[in-house]
Coordinates of C-alpha atoms in Angstrom, one line a residue:
X29 CA 78.1 143.3 90.5
X30 CA 75.1 145.2 89.4
X31 CA 72.1 145.7 91.9
X32 CA 69.3 143.2 91.3
X33 CA 65.7 144.2 91.5
X34 CA 63.0 141.6 91.3
X35 CA 59.2 142.3 91.0
X36 CA 57.0 139.9 92.6
X37 CA 53.1 140.2 92.7
X38 CA 51.9 141.2 96.1
X39 CA 49.2 138.7 97.3
X40 CA 48.6 135.2 98.4
X41 CA 50.0 132.7 95.9
X42 CA 47.0 130.6 95.0
X43 CA 49.3 127.9 93.7
X44 CA 51.6 127.8 96.8
X45 CA 51.3 125.0 99.4
X46 CA 52.8 127.3 102.0
X47 CA 50.2 128.6 104.4
X48 CA 50.1 132.4 104.7
X49 CA 52.6 132.9 101.8
X50 CA 52.4 136.6 100.5
X51 CA 55.2 138.4 98.7
X52 CA 56.2 142.0 98.5
X53 CA 58.5 143.7 96.0
X54 CA 62.0 142.9 96.6
X55 CA 64.1 146.0 97.5
X56 CA 67.0 146.7 95.2
X57 CA 70.1 145.3 96.7
X58 CA 73.9 145.2 96.1
X59 CA 74.7 141.5 97.0
X60 CA 78.1 140.6 98.6
X61 CA 78.7 136.9 97.8
X62 CA 75.1 136.2 98.2
X63 CA 73.8 132.7 99.1
X64 CA 70.7 131.9 97.0
X65 CA 69.8 129.1 99.4
X66 CA 69.7 131.3 102.5
X67 CA 66.9 133.4 104.0
X68 CA 66.2 135.3 107.2
X69 CA 62.9 134.9 109.1
X70 CA 61.7 137.5 111.5
X71 CA 58.8 137.3 113.9
X72 CA 56.8 140.6 114.0
X73 CA 55.3 141.2 117.5
X74 CA 57.9 142.4 120.0
X75 CA 60.7 141.3 117.6
X76 CA 60.3 143.6 114.6
X77 CA 57.8 145.9 116.4
X78 CA 57.0 147.1 119.9
X79 CA 53.8 145.3 121.1
X80 CA 51.3 143.3 118.9
X81 CA 50.5 144.4 115.5
X82 CA 46.9 143.5 115.8
X83 CA 46.7 145.7 118.9
X84 CA 47.9 148.6 116.9
X85 CA 45.6 147.8 114.1
X86 CA 42.8 147.8 116.5
X87 CA 43.9 151.2 117.9
X88 CA 43.8 152.6 114.4
X89 CA 40.1 151.0 113.9
X90 CA 39.1 152.7 117.3
X91 CA 40.3 156.1 116.1
X92 CA 38.2 155.6 113.0
X93 CA 35.2 154.9 115.1
X94 CA 34.8 151.2 114.1
X95 CA 34.4 150.6 117.9
X96 CA 34.8 152.4 121.1
X97 CA 37.7 153.4 123.2
X98 CA 36.0 151.3 126.0
X99 CA 36.3 148.2 123.8
X100 CA 39.9 149.0 123.2
X101 CA 40.6 149.4 127.0
X102 CA 38.9 146.2 127.7
X103 CA 41.0 144.1 125.4
X104 CA 44.2 146.0 126.3
X105 CA 43.6 144.8 129.8
X106 CA 43.1 141.3 128.6
X107 CA 46.3 141.5 126.7
X108 CA 48.2 142.7 129.8
X109 CA 46.7 139.8 131.8
X110 CA 48.3 137.4 129.1
X111 CA 51.6 139.4 129.1
X112 CA 51.9 138.7 132.8
X113 CA 50.7 135.1 132.9
X114 CA 52.3 134.1 129.5
X115 CA 49.8 131.2 129.4
X116 CA 48.5 129.5 126.4
X117 CA 46.3 126.4 126.2
X118 CA 44.0 124.7 123.8
X119 CA 41.0 126.7 125.0
X120 CA 42.9 130.0 124.6
X121 CA 43.9 128.9 121.0
X122 CA 40.4 127.9 120.2
X123 CA 39.0 131.2 121.3
X124 CA 41.8 133.0 119.3
X125 CA 40.8 131.1 116.1
X126 CA 37.1 131.8 116.6
X127 CA 37.9 135.4 117.2
X128 CA 39.9 135.6 114.0
X129 CA 37.1 134.0 112.0
X130 CA 34.5 136.5 113.4
X131 CA 36.8 139.5 112.9
X132 CA 37.1 139.2 109.2
X133 CA 33.7 137.9 108.1
X134 CA 32.1 140.1 105.5
X135 CA 35.0 142.6 105.2
X136 CA 36.2 143.6 101.8
X137 CA 39.8 142.8 101.1
X138 CA 40.5 146.2 99.6
X139 CA 39.1 147.8 102.7
X140 CA 41.4 145.9 105.0
X141 CA 44.4 146.5 102.7
X142 CA 43.7 150.3 102.7
X143 CA 43.2 150.4 106.6
X144 CA 46.3 148.4 107.2
X145 CA 48.5 150.7 105.1
X146 CA 47.0 153.8 106.9
X147 CA 47.4 152.3 110.3
X148 CA 50.9 151.1 109.6
X149 CA 52.0 154.7 108.7
X150 CA 50.2 156.3 111.6
X151 CA 50.8 153.9 114.5
X152 CA 53.1 150.9 113.6
X153 CA 56.0 152.4 111.8
X154 CA 57.1 154.6 114.7
X155 CA 57.2 151.4 116.9
X156 CA 59.4 149.4 114.6
X157 CA 62.6 148.5 116.4
X158 CA 65.4 150.3 114.7
X159 CA 67.8 147.7 115.8
X160 CA 65.8 144.9 114.3
X161 CA 65.2 146.7 111.2
X162 CA 68.9 147.2 110.7
X163 CA 69.3 143.4 111.1
X164 CA 66.9 142.8 108.4
X165 CA 68.6 145.5 106.2
X166 CA 72.0 143.9 106.7
X167 CA 70.5 140.6 105.2
X168 CA 69.0 142.5 102.2
X169 CA 72.2 144.1 101.4
X170 CA 74.1 140.8 101.6
X171 CA 71.6 139.5 99.0
X172 CA 69.5 137.4 101.4
X173 CA 65.7 137.2 101.2
X174 CA 63.9 138.5 104.4
X175 CA 60.5 137.2 105.5
X176 CA 58.2 138.1 108.2
X177 CA 56.5 135.1 110.1
X178 CA 53.6 136.0 112.3
X179 CA 50.3 134.9 113.7
X180 CA 49.0 138.2 112.8
X181 CA 46.7 138.3 109.6
X182 CA 48.9 138.0 106.5
X183 CA 47.5 141.2 105.2
X184 CA 49.1 143.1 108.1
X185 CA 52.3 141.2 107.6
X186 CA 52.2 141.9 103.9
X187 CA 51.8 145.7 104.5
X188 CA 54.7 145.7 107.1
X189 CA 57.0 143.7 104.7
X190 CA 56.2 146.1 101.7
X191 CA 56.7 149.3 103.8
X192 CA 60.1 148.0 105.1
X193 CA 61.2 146.7 101.6
X194 CA 61.3 143.0 102.8
X195 CA 60.6 140.1 100.5
X196 CA 57.3 139.1 101.9
X197 CA 55.3 137.7 104.8
X198 CA 53.8 134.4 106.2
X199 CA 50.9 134.9 108.4
X200 CA 47.4 133.6 109.4
X201 CA 45.1 133.4 106.2
X202 CA 41.4 134.1 105.9
X203 CA 39.5 132.5 103.2
X204 CA 38.5 135.1 100.4
X205 CA 35.4 134.7 98.1
X206 CA 34.4 137.4 95.5
X207 CA 36.9 139.9 97.2
X208 CA 35.4 139.5 100.7
X209 CA 36.4 137.4 103.7
X210 CA 34.0 134.5 104.5
X211 CA 35.0 134.3 108.2
X212 CA 36.7 130.9 107.7
X213 CA 40.5 130.3 108.0
X214 CA 42.7 128.8 105.4
X215 CA 44.5 126.2 107.6
X216 CA 45.2 127.2 111.2
X217 CA 46.6 130.2 113.2
X218 CA 50.2 130.8 112.2
X219 CA 51.5 129.9 115.8
X220 CA 54.1 127.6 117.3
X221 CA 54.7 124.5 115.2
X222 CA 52.7 126.1 112.4
X223 CA 55.3 128.6 111.8
X224 CA 58.0 126.1 111.5
X225 CA 55.9 124.1 109.1
X226 CA 55.3 127.2 107.0
X227 CA 59.0 127.9 107.1
X228 CA 60.0 124.4 105.9
X229 CA 57.3 124.6 103.2
X230 CA 58.6 127.9 102.0
X231 CA 62.1 126.6 102.0
X232 CA 61.0 123.8 99.7
X233 CA 59.2 126.1 97.3
X234 CA 61.9 128.6 97.1
X235 CA 64.9 126.2 97.0
X236 CA 66.2 127.3 100.4
X237 CA 68.6 125.3 102.6
X238 CA 67.4 125.7 106.2
X239 CA 70.9 125.0 107.4
X240 CA 71.9 128.3 105.7
X241 CA 68.9 130.2 107.2
X242 CA 68.5 132.3 110.3
X243 CA 65.5 133.1 112.4
X244 CA 64.7 136.0 114.8
X245 CA 62.1 135.8 117.6
X246 CA 61.2 137.2 121.1
X247 CA 59.1 134.3 122.2
X248 CA 59.8 130.8 123.5
X249 CA 56.6 129.9 121.6
X250 CA 58.7 130.1 118.4
X251 CA 61.2 127.5 119.4
X252 CA 60.0 125.2 116.7
X253 CA 60.9 127.8 114.0
X254 CA 64.1 128.8 115.8
X255 CA 65.3 125.3 115.9
X256 CA 64.2 124.5 112.3
X257 CA 67.0 126.7 110.9
X258 CA 70.8 126.8 111.0
X259 CA 71.1 129.9 113.1
X260 CA 68.8 131.4 115.7
X261 CA 68.8 134.8 117.3
X262 CA 66.7 135.8 120.4
X263 CA 65.6 139.4 120.1
X264 CA 64.1 141.1 123.1
X265 CA 63.6 137.7 124.5
X266 CA 61.1 136.5 127.2
X267 CA 62.6 134.8 130.3
X268 CA 62.1 131.3 128.9
X269 CA 63.6 132.0 125.5
X270 CA 66.5 134.0 127.1
X271 CA 67.3 130.8 129.3
X272 CA 67.1 128.6 126.2
X273 CA 69.3 130.9 124.2
X274 CA 72.0 130.9 126.8
X275 CA 72.0 127.1 127.1
X276 CA 72.2 126.6 123.4
X277 CA 74.7 129.4 122.7
X278 CA 72.4 131.5 120.6
X279 CA 73.0 135.1 119.9
X280 CA 70.8 137.6 122.0
X281 CA 69.9 141.0 120.8
X282 CA 67.9 143.2 123.3
X283 CA 66.8 146.7 122.0
X284 CA 64.9 147.3 125.1
X285 CA 66.3 149.2 128.1
X286 CA 66.7 148.8 131.8
X287 CA 64.7 146.7 134.1
X288 CA 61.9 146.8 131.5
X289 CA 64.0 144.5 129.2
X290 CA 64.1 141.9 131.9
X291 CA 60.7 141.9 133.5
X292 CA 58.1 142.5 130.7
X293 CA 56.9 139.3 129.3
X294 CA 55.8 139.3 125.6
X295 CA 52.1 139.0 124.6
X296 CA 51.1 135.5 123.6
X297 CA 49.5 134.6 120.3
X298 CA 46.4 133.8 122.4
X299 CA 46.5 137.4 123.6
X300 CA 46.4 138.6 120.0
X301 CA 43.4 136.4 119.4
X302 CA 41.8 138.0 122.5
X303 CA 42.5 141.4 121.0
X304 CA 40.8 140.2 117.7
X305 CA 37.9 139.0 119.8
X306 CA 37.4 142.3 121.4
X307 CA 37.7 144.1 118.2
X308 CA 34.9 141.7 116.9
X309 CA 32.8 142.5 119.9
X310 CA 33.3 146.2 119.3
X311 CA 32.4 145.9 115.6
X312 CA 29.3 143.8 116.5
X313 CA 28.1 146.4 119.0
X314 CA 28.7 149.2 116.5
X315 CA 26.5 147.2 114.0
X316 CA 23.8 146.9 116.6
X317 CA 23.8 150.5 117.3
X318 CA 23.7 151.5 113.5
X319 CA 20.9 149.1 113.0
X320 CA 18.6 150.7 115.7

C-alpha cells in the first residue's frame, strides 16, 4: 500500500469544540493494517520529555535576557519543592491559572511561535526520551495518529508535535485577539479531568473509538485520561501511578536509570504554573527596569 501523506493546517481550529486542539503536518507513513478509529495520546512532561516543557521554555527566555538567572533559580527551587511534595490543591491550581494568564498577556503569537521553535531546537529536543519517541514512531508507522496532551501552552505542544512529526497537540489555550494574547484563557488549564474531556471531545470530532486508543503518562494526575481509553501505559511513572499500573495490569515503561527512576517524583501541573508565574514576575521586573 502506498504511503499516505496528509497536510493539515497548523493552528487552533476555530470551529473545533475540543479545547487546545492544534494540528501539525502528518508525517508520511506506511500503514500496516491501520485502524482509522485508533489514536495514541502522549503526555509531554516527564513522559515524552525529561522535565517540564514550560521550564525549558523559561530557560530559553532567560538565555535571551527576557528575565534574570536569579528569577530562573527561584522558580526552579519552587518546582523542586513541588516535585518532592507532589501536592496540588485548589489554591495551587488557581495560582497556576493566574500565572498562565499573566504570562502571555500582550505577547504576539508570531513571537511566541518563533521563540518556541528556537528553544525546542536548543534545549528541548536533546531531552526527548528516545524510548518514548520510538513508541510514538511505532504508532505512526502502523498508521495510527499520535497526539500530545499537556497542560503546557498549546503553542509549545504544537511545536513539539511538528518537530517530532506527530499528528498534533492538545494543550492549555490562551485567547488571541488581533494576533496577540489577551491574558485570558480559553477554557481552563489542560490538567487532570480536563485532559480526559479533551481526548473524548477529540475522539468525537475525529471519529475515534476510545476503546481502540492508547494513552501514555508518567503521572497519577492523568488517571482520568488513562482510564478513558482502551489501553494505558505508565511511562517513567511516579510512585502512585506505578502502584495503580501494577494493580490494573497496565504496561510500564521506564526510560530512567537506577535509583533515580524510583525516587524522583514528577513535577505537578501546579509546579508548571509556578514556573509560569516566576517567568511572569521576571518579565514584569524586566519591564520595570526598562521603563526607568
